[in-house]
PDB file of C-alpha atoms in Angstrom:
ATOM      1  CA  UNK A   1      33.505 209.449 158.785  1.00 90.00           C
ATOM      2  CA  UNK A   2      31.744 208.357 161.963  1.00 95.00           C
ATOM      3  CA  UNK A   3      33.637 206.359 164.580  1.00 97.00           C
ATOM      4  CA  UNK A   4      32.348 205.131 167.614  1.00 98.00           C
ATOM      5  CA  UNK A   5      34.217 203.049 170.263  1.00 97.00           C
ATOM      6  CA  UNK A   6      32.228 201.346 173.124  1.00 97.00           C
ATOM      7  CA  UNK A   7      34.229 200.046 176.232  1.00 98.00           C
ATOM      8  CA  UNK A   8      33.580 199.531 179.843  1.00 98.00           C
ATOM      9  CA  UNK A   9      31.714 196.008 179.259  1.00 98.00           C
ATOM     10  CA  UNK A  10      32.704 192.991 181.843  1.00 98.00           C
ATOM     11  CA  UNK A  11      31.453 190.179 184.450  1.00 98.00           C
ATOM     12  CA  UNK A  12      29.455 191.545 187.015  1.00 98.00           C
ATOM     13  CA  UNK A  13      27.627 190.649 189.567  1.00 98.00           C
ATOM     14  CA  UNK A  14      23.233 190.443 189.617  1.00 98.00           C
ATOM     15  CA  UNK A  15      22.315 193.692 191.970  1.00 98.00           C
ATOM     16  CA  UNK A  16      25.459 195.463 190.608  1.00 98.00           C
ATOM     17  CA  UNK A  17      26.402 198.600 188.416  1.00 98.00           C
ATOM     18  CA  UNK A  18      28.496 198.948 185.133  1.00 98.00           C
ATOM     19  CA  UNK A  19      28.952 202.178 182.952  1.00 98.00           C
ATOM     20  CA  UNK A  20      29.751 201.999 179.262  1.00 98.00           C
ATOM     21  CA  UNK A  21      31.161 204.676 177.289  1.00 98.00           C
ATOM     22  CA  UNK A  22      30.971 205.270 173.800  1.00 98.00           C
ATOM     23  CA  UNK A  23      33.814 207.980 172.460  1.00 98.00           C
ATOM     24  CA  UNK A  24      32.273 209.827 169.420  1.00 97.00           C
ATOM     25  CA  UNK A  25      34.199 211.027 166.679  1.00 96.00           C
ATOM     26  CA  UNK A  26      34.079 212.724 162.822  1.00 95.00           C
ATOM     27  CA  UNK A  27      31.874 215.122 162.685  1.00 91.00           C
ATOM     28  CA  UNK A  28      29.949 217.574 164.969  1.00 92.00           C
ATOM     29  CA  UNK A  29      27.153 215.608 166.539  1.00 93.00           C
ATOM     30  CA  UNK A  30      25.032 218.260 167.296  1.00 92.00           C
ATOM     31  CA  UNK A  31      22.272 217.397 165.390  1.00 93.00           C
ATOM     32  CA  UNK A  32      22.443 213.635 165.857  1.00 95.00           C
ATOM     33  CA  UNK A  33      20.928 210.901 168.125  1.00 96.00           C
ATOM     34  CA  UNK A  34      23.455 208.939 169.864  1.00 97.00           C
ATOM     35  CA  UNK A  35      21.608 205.312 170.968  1.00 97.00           C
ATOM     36  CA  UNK A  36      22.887 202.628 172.701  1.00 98.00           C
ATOM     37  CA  UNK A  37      21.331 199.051 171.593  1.00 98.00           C
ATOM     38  CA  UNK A  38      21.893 195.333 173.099  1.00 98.00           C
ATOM     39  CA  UNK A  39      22.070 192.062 171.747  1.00 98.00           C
ATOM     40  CA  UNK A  40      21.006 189.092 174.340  1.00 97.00           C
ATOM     41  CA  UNK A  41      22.707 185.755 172.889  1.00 96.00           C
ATOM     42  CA  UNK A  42      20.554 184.201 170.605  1.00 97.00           C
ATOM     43  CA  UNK A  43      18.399 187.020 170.338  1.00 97.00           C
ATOM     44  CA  UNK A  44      18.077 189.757 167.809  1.00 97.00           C
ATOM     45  CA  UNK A  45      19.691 193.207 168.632  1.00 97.00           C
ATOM     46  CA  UNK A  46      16.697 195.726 170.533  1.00 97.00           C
ATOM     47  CA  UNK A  47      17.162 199.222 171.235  1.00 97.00           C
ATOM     48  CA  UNK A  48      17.826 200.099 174.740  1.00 98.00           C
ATOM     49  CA  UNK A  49      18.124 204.200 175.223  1.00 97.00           C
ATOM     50  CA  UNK A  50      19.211 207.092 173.260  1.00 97.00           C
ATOM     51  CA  UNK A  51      20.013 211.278 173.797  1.00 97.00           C
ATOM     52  CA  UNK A  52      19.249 213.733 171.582  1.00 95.00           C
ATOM     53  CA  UNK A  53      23.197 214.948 171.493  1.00 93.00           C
ATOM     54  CA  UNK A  54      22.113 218.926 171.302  1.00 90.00           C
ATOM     55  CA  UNK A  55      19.075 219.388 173.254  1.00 91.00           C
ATOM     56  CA  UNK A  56      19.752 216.523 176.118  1.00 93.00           C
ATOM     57  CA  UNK A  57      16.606 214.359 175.568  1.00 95.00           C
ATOM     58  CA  UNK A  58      16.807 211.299 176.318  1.00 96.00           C
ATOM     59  CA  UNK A  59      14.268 208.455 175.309  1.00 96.00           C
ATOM     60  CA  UNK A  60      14.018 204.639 177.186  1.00 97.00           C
ATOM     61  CA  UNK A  61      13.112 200.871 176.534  1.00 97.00           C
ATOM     62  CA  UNK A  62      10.367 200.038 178.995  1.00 97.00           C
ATOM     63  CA  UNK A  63      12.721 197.105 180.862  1.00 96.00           C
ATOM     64  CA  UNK A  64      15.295 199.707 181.492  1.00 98.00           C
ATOM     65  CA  UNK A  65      14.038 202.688 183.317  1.00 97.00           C
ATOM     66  CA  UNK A  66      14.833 203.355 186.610  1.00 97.00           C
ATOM     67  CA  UNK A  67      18.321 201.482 185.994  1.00 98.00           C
ATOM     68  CA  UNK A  68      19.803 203.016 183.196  1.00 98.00           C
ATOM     69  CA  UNK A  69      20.914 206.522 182.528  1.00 98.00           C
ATOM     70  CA  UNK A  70      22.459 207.843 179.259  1.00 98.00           C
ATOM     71  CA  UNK A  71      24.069 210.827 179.032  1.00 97.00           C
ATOM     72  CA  UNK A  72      26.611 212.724 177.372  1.00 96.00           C
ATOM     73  CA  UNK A  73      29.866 214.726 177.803  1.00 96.00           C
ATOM     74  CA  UNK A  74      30.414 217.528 175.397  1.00 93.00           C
ATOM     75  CA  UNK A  75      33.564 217.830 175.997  1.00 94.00           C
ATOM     76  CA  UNK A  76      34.966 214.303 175.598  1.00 95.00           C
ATOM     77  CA  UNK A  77      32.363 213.647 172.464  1.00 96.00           C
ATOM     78  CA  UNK A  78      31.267 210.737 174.854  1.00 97.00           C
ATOM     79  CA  UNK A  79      28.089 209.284 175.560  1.00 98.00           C
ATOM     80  CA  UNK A  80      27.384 206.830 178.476  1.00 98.00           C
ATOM     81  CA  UNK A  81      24.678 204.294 179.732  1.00 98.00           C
ATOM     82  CA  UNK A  82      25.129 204.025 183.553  1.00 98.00           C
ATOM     83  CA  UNK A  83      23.162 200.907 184.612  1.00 98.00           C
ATOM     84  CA  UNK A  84      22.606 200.022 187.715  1.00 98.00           C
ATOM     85  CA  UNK A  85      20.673 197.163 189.368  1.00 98.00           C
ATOM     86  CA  UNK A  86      21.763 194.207 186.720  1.00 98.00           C
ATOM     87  CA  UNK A  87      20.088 191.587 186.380  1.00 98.00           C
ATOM     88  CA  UNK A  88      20.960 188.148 184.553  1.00 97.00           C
ATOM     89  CA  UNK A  89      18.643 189.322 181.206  1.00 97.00           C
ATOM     90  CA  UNK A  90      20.957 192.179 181.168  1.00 98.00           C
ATOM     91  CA  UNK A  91      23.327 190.121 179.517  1.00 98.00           C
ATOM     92  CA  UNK A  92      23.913 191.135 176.273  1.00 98.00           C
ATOM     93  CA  UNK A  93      26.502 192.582 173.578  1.00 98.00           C
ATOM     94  CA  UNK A  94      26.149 196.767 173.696  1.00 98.00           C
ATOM     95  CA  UNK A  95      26.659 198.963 170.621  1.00 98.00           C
ATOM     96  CA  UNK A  96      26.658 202.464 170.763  1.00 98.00           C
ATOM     97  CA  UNK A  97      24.908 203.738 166.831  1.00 97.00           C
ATOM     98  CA  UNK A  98      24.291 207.345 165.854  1.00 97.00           C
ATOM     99  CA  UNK A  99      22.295 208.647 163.244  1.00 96.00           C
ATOM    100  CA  UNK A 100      21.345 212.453 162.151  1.00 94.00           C
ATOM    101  CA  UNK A 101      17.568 213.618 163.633  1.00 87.00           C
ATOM    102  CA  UNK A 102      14.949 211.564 165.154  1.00 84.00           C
ATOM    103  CA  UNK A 103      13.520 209.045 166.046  1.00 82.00           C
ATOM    104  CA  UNK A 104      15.381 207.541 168.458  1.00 85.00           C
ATOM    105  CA  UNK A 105      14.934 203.773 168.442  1.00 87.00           C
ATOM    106  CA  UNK A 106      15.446 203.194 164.656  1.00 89.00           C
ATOM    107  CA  UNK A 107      17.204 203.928 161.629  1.00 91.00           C
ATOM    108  CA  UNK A 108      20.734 204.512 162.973  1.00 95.00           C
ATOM    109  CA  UNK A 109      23.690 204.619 160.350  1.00 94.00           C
ATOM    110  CA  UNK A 110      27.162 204.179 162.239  1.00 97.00           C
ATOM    111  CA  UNK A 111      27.211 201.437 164.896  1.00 98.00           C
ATOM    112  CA  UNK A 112      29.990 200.928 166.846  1.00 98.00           C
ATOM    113  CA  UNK A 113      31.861 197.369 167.357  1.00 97.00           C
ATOM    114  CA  UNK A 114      30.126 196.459 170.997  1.00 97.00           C
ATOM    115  CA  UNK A 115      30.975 195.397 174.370  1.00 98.00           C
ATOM    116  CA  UNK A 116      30.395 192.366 176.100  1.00 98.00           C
ATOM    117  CA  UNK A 117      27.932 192.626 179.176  1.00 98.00           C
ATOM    118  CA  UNK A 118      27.624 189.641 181.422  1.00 98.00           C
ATOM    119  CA  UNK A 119      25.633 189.481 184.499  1.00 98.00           C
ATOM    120  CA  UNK A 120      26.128 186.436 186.811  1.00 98.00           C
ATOM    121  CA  UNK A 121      22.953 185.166 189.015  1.00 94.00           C
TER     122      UNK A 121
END
């Protein structure tokens, strides 16, 4: 069975940077997407980036690049979204979801239980 555990979510500061991980376990992931998605409050959940967990490919929402990075650790079975240059709209619960193949912004089967983003103006 998939789990997934996000943490690294807090209050931060507009102009400032926050990495979430997301610690993978249950199977071997090579094959799978590992996506992180947001939910703004009152707002339905949107996909924000993903990695192809073998080959390293990784795949953005337009309103993110240039800020955010995903990436992965092998070792630790952990993926990450490094986001830098918050602003307010950043705000948002973050769930880490994997699924088996492609494509990346849909379609995932485990989700994760989120983490609580909030960027002060």
């Amino acid at each position: 069975q998939v789990q997934l555990v996000e943490s690294g979510g807090r209050l931060v500061q507009a102009g400032g940077s926050l990495r979430l991980s997301c610690a993978a376990s249950g199977r071997s992931f090579t094959s799978y997407s590992l996506g992180w998605f947001r939910q703004p409050p009152g707002k339905e959940r949107e996909f924000v980036a993903a990695i192809s967990w073998g080959l390293g490919t990784t795949y953005y929402e337009d309103s993110v690049k240039g800020r955010f990075t995903i990436f992965r650790d092998s070792a630790k079975v952990t993926v990450y979204l490094q986001m830098n240059s918050l602003k307010p709209e950043d705000t948002a619960v973050y769930y880490c979801a994997a699924k088996l193949g492609v494509p990346f912004v849909r379609d995932y089967n485990y989700w994760g239980q989120g983490t609580q983003v909030t960027v002060s103006s």
